[in-house]
PDB file of C-alpha atoms in Angstrom:
ATOM      1  CA  MET A  28     -13.867  19.524   2.661  1.00 71.00           C
ATOM      2  CA  ASP A  29     -14.296  17.933   0.184  1.00 90.00           C
ATOM      3  CA  THR A  30     -11.114  18.103  -1.846  1.00 93.00           C
ATOM      4  CA  PRO A  31      -9.417  14.945  -2.067  1.00 95.00           C
ATOM      5  CA  ILE A  32      -5.941  14.478  -0.416  1.00 95.00           C
ATOM      6  CA  SER A  33      -4.693  14.071  -4.139  1.00 94.00           C
ATOM      7  CA  ALA A  34      -4.352  17.033  -4.586  1.00 94.00           C
ATOM      8  CA  LEU A  35      -2.828  17.935  -1.401  1.00 94.00           C
ATOM      9  CA  LEU A  36      -0.189  15.413  -3.336  1.00 93.00           C
ATOM     10  CA  GLU A  37      -0.297  17.000  -6.448  1.00 93.00           C
ATOM     11  CA  ARG A  38       1.490  20.255  -4.615  1.00 89.00           C
ATOM     12  CA  LYS A  39       3.568  18.867  -2.720  1.00 90.00           C
ATOM     13  CA  GLY A  40       4.675  16.418  -4.615  1.00 88.00           C
ATOM     14  CA  SER A  41       5.248  12.690  -3.544  1.00 84.00           C
ATOM     15  CA  LEU A  42       8.337  12.449  -2.117  1.00 91.00           C
ATOM     16  CA  VAL A  43       8.385  10.155   0.846  1.00 94.00           C
ATOM     17  CA  HIS A  44      11.578  10.210   2.985  1.00 96.00           C
ATOM     18  CA  SER A  45      12.211   6.512   4.583  1.00 96.00           C
ATOM     19  CA  VAL A  46      14.894   4.072   5.367  1.00 97.00           C
ATOM     20  CA  SER A  47      15.523   0.161   5.917  1.00 96.00           C
ATOM     21  CA  SER A  48      13.750  -1.634   8.004  1.00 94.00           C
ATOM     22  CA  SER A  49      17.435  -3.352   9.277  1.00 95.00           C
ATOM     23  CA  LEU A  50      18.668   0.643  10.392  1.00 97.00           C
ATOM     24  CA  THR A  51      19.847   1.146  13.931  1.00 98.00           C
ATOM     25  CA  VAL A  52      17.582   3.738  15.698  1.00 98.00           C
ATOM     26  CA  SER A  53      20.547   5.700  15.632  1.00 97.00           C
ATOM     27  CA  ALA A  54      20.873   5.818  12.270  1.00 97.00           C
ATOM     28  CA  ALA A  55      17.384   6.186  11.258  1.00 98.00           C
ATOM     29  CA  VAL A  56      17.268   9.342  13.527  1.00 97.00           C
ATOM     30  CA  ALA A  57      20.738  10.270  12.374  1.00 97.00           C
ATOM     31  CA  GLU A  58      19.014  10.480   8.680  1.00 97.00           C
ATOM     32  CA  MET A  59      15.562  12.298  10.017  1.00 97.00           C
ATOM     33  CA  ASN A  60      17.912  15.051  11.493  1.00 97.00           C
ATOM     34  CA  HIS A  61      20.155  15.605   7.822  1.00 97.00           C
ATOM     35  CA  LEU A  62      16.829  15.461   6.365  1.00 96.00           C
ATOM     36  CA  ARG A  63      15.137  17.641   8.792  1.00 95.00           C
ATOM     37  CA  VAL A  64      11.598  15.647   9.536  1.00 95.00           C
ATOM     38  CA  GLY A  65       9.533  14.622  12.032  1.00 93.00           C
ATOM     39  CA  CYS A  66       9.336  10.930  10.591  1.00 95.00           C
ATOM     40  CA  VAL A  67      10.498   8.462   8.112  1.00 97.00           C
ATOM     41  CA  VAL A  68       8.246   5.414   6.596  1.00 97.00           C
ATOM     42  CA  VAL A  69       9.984   2.140   7.407  1.00 97.00           C
ATOM     43  CA  LEU A  70      10.828   0.108   3.855  1.00 95.00           C
ATOM     44  CA  ASP A  71      11.983  -3.823   3.857  1.00 92.00           C
ATOM     45  CA  GLY A  72      12.430  -3.365   0.531  1.00 88.00           C
ATOM     46  CA  ASP A  73       9.800  -1.109  -1.590  1.00 86.00           C
ATOM     47  CA  ARG A  74       7.242  -2.933   0.986  1.00 90.00           C
ATOM     48  CA  LEU A  75       5.754  -0.671   3.350  1.00 95.00           C
ATOM     49  CA  VAL A  76       6.031  -2.752   6.911  1.00 96.00           C
ATOM     50  CA  GLY A  77       6.093   0.765   9.849  1.00 96.00           C
ATOM     51  CA  ILE A  78       6.861   4.396  10.326  1.00 97.00           C
ATOM     52  CA  PHE A  79       9.786   5.728  12.516  1.00 98.00           C
ATOM     53  CA  THR A  80       8.639   9.110  13.886  1.00 96.00           C
ATOM     54  CA  GLU A  81       9.787  11.438  17.138  1.00 95.00           C
ATOM     55  CA  ARG A  82       7.057  10.567  19.396  1.00 94.00           C
ATOM     56  CA  ASP A  83       8.296   6.471  18.501  1.00 96.00           C
ATOM     57  CA  VAL A  84      11.421   7.698  19.470  1.00 97.00           C
ATOM     58  CA  LEU A  85      10.676   9.373  22.840  1.00 96.00           C
ATOM     59  CA  GLN A  86       8.216   6.942  23.912  1.00 95.00           C
ATOM     60  CA  ARG A  87       9.596   3.465  23.004  1.00 96.00           C
ATOM     61  CA  VAL A  88      13.745   4.108  23.075  1.00 97.00           C
ATOM     62  CA  VAL A  89      14.371   7.004  25.454  1.00 96.00           C
ATOM     63  CA  GLY A  90      11.540   6.448  27.688  1.00 96.00           C
ATOM     64  CA  ALA A  91      12.312   2.495  27.498  1.00 96.00           C
ATOM     65  CA  GLY A  92      15.861   3.128  27.746  1.00 97.00           C
ATOM     66  CA  LEU A  93      16.962   0.958  25.170  1.00 97.00           C
ATOM     67  CA  ASP A  94      20.118   1.871  23.228  1.00 97.00           C
ATOM     68  CA  PRO A  95      19.927   3.616  19.716  1.00 97.00           C
ATOM     69  CA  LYS A  96      23.417   1.872  18.663  1.00 97.00           C
ATOM     70  CA  THR A  97      21.968  -0.945  19.475  1.00 97.00           C
ATOM     71  CA  THR A  98      18.066  -1.196  18.983  1.00 97.00           C
ATOM     72  CA  GLY A  99      17.131  -1.324  15.789  1.00 97.00           C
ATOM     73  CA  VAL A 100      14.006   0.996  13.765  1.00 97.00           C
ATOM     74  CA  SER A 101      11.785  -2.728  13.108  1.00 96.00           C
ATOM     75  CA  THR A 102      11.507  -2.744  16.760  1.00 96.00           C
ATOM     76  CA  VAL A 103      10.445  -0.013  17.853  1.00 97.00           C
ATOM     77  CA  MET A 104       8.408   1.980  14.880  1.00 97.00           C
ATOM     78  CA  THR A 105       4.840   1.678  14.761  1.00 95.00           C
ATOM     79  CA  GLY A 106       4.296  -1.709  12.954  1.00 92.00           C
ATOM     80  CA  ASN A 107       0.176  -1.472  12.015  1.00 91.00           C
ATOM     81  CA  VAL A 108       0.457   1.893   9.974  1.00 94.00           C
ATOM     82  CA  ILE A 109      -3.313   3.438   9.230  1.00 95.00           C
ATOM     83  CA  THR A 110      -2.911   4.498   4.928  1.00 96.00           C
ATOM     84  CA  ILE A 111      -5.727   6.508   3.048  1.00 97.00           C
ATOM     85  CA  PRO A 112      -5.900   5.935  -0.794  1.00 97.00           C
ATOM     86  CA  PRO A 113      -4.971   9.615  -2.592  1.00 96.00           C
ATOM     87  CA  ASP A 114      -8.955   9.851  -2.331  1.00 96.00           C
ATOM     88  CA  THR A 115      -9.509  10.735   0.677  1.00 97.00           C
ATOM     89  CA  THR A 116     -11.293  13.727   1.456  1.00 97.00           C
ATOM     90  CA  VAL A 117      -9.280  15.943   4.305  1.00 95.00           C
ATOM     91  CA  GLN A 118     -12.281  16.131   6.715  1.00 95.00           C
ATOM     92  CA  GLN A 119     -12.171  12.159   7.059  1.00 97.00           C
ATOM     93  CA  VAL A 120      -8.274  13.278   7.135  1.00 97.00           C
ATOM     94  CA  MET A 121      -8.409  15.267   9.628  1.00 95.00           C
ATOM     95  CA  THR A 122     -10.749  13.062  11.439  1.00 96.00           C
ATOM     96  CA  LEU A 123      -8.187  10.899  11.188  1.00 96.00           C
ATOM     97  CA  PHE A 124      -5.532  12.812  12.735  1.00 96.00           C
ATOM     98  CA  THR A 125      -7.550  13.733  15.631  1.00 96.00           C
ATOM     99  CA  GLU A 126      -9.036   9.894  16.557  1.00 96.00           C
ATOM    100  CA  ARG A 127      -6.171   8.135  16.402  1.00 94.00           C
ATOM    101  CA  ARG A 128      -3.400  11.033  17.471  1.00 92.00           C
ATOM    102  CA  CYS A 129      -0.900  10.484  14.679  1.00 93.00           C
ATOM    103  CA  ARG A 130       0.261  13.003  12.843  1.00 94.00           C
ATOM    104  CA  HIS A 131       1.114  11.797   9.267  1.00 96.00           C
ATOM    105  CA  LEU A 132      -0.835   8.908   7.043  1.00 97.00           C
ATOM    106  CA  PRO A 133       0.715   7.210   3.880  1.00 97.00           C
ATOM    107  CA  VAL A 134      -1.289   7.682   0.617  1.00 96.00           C
ATOM    108  CA  LEU A 135      -1.071   4.007  -1.091  1.00 95.00           C
ATOM    109  CA  VAL A 136      -2.054   3.352  -4.703  1.00 94.00           C
ATOM    110  CA  ALA A 137      -2.809  -0.580  -5.549  1.00 91.00           C
ATOM    111  CA  GLY A 138      -0.885  -1.838  -2.425  1.00 88.00           C
ATOM    112  CA  ARG A 139       1.834   0.938  -3.126  1.00 90.00           C
ATOM    113  CA  LEU A 140       3.345   3.901  -1.054  1.00 93.00           C
ATOM    114  CA  ALA A 141       1.779   7.306  -3.507  1.00 93.00           C
ATOM    115  CA  GLY A 142       2.843  10.027  -0.837  1.00 95.00           C
ATOM    116  CA  LEU A 143       2.841  10.821   2.395  1.00 96.00           C
ATOM    117  CA  ILE A 144       0.269  13.703   4.131  1.00 96.00           C
ATOM    118  CA  SER A 145       0.762  15.248   8.073  1.00 95.00           C
ATOM    119  CA  ILE A 146      -0.621  17.587   9.961  1.00 95.00           C
ATOM    120  CA  GLY A 147       1.243  20.279   8.597  1.00 93.00           C
ATOM    121  CA  ASP A 148      -0.005  19.564   5.017  1.00 94.00           C
ATOM    122  CA  VAL A 149      -3.492  20.059   6.482  1.00 95.00           C
ATOM    123  CA  SER A 150      -3.351  22.574   8.176  1.00 94.00           C
ATOM    124  CA  ARG A 151      -1.478  24.927   5.433  1.00 92.00           C
ATOM    125  CA  TRP A 152      -4.097  23.718   3.239  1.00 91.00           C
ATOM    126  CA  LEU A 153      -6.601  25.090   4.897  1.00 91.00           C
ATOM    127  CA  VAL A 154      -4.961  28.183   5.987  1.00 91.00           C
ATOM    128  CA  ASP A 155      -4.391  28.772   2.081  1.00 86.00           C
ATOM    129  CA  VAL A 156      -8.459  27.752   1.198  1.00 83.00           C
ATOM    130  CA  HIS A 157      -9.197  30.705   3.593  1.00 85.00           C
ATOM    131  CA  ARG A 158      -7.187  33.368   2.709  1.00 87.00           C
ATOM    132  CA  THR A 159      -8.051  32.795  -0.889  1.00 81.00           C
ATOM    133  CA  GLU A 160     -12.452  32.883   0.270  1.00 82.00           C
ATOM    134  CA  SER A 161     -11.181  36.271   2.373  1.00 83.00           C
ATOM    135  CA  GLU A 162      -9.635  38.243  -0.367  1.00 83.00           C
ATOM    136  CA  HIS A 163     -12.561  36.858  -2.586  1.00 80.00           C
ATOM    137  CA  LEU A 164     -15.186  38.315   0.247  1.00 82.00           C
ATOM    138  CA  LYS A 165     -12.831  41.154   0.339  1.00 82.00           C
ATOM    139  CA  ASN A 166     -13.130  41.805  -3.260  1.00 81.00           C
ATOM    140  CA  TYR A 167     -17.411  40.710  -3.237  1.00 81.00           C
ATOM    141  CA  ILE A 168     -17.525  43.282  -0.512  1.00 81.00           C
ATOM    142  CA  ALA A 169     -15.383  45.911  -1.535  1.00 82.00           C
ATOM    143  CA  GLY A 170     -17.186  46.033  -5.283  1.00 78.00           C
ATOM    144  CA  GLY A 171     -14.997  43.683  -6.921  1.00 65.00           C
ATOM    145  CA  PHE A 172     -17.134  41.109  -8.229  1.00 60.00           C
ATOM    146  CA  PRO A 173     -20.541  41.634  -9.771  1.00 60.00           C
ATOM    147  CA  ALA A 174     -23.343  40.252  -7.854  1.00 54.00           C
TER     148      ALA A 174
END
């Protein structure tokens, strides 16, 4: 659990899907559907200004009765984005996901976007860690490793 998030980013890659802050909700959702992702970061040039998620679409667009074709993504995105440095541990990220009820955290290095960690990334990592640990224990019990 003390593993830094940078290790997960190395494994998954640093590709982050983004949209311009000037897009409409409709265009941003079309991009999310095309990419088959649940969120995109919102950039103004190369500066992170927000994150736009499926939850934003449901609560702030559909729930508020706004027209996605005329509403700007910058109007309904989550603007005060929680970000983390790459040395943040998996345990710290899991705590943030739980306490802040979010599913995605942009990773910043020197103020620049270096990646995006999702709750799914952390879940996959945990499954792999537990699978490896289980295999080691089975081998130990079966006599595969010296005591």
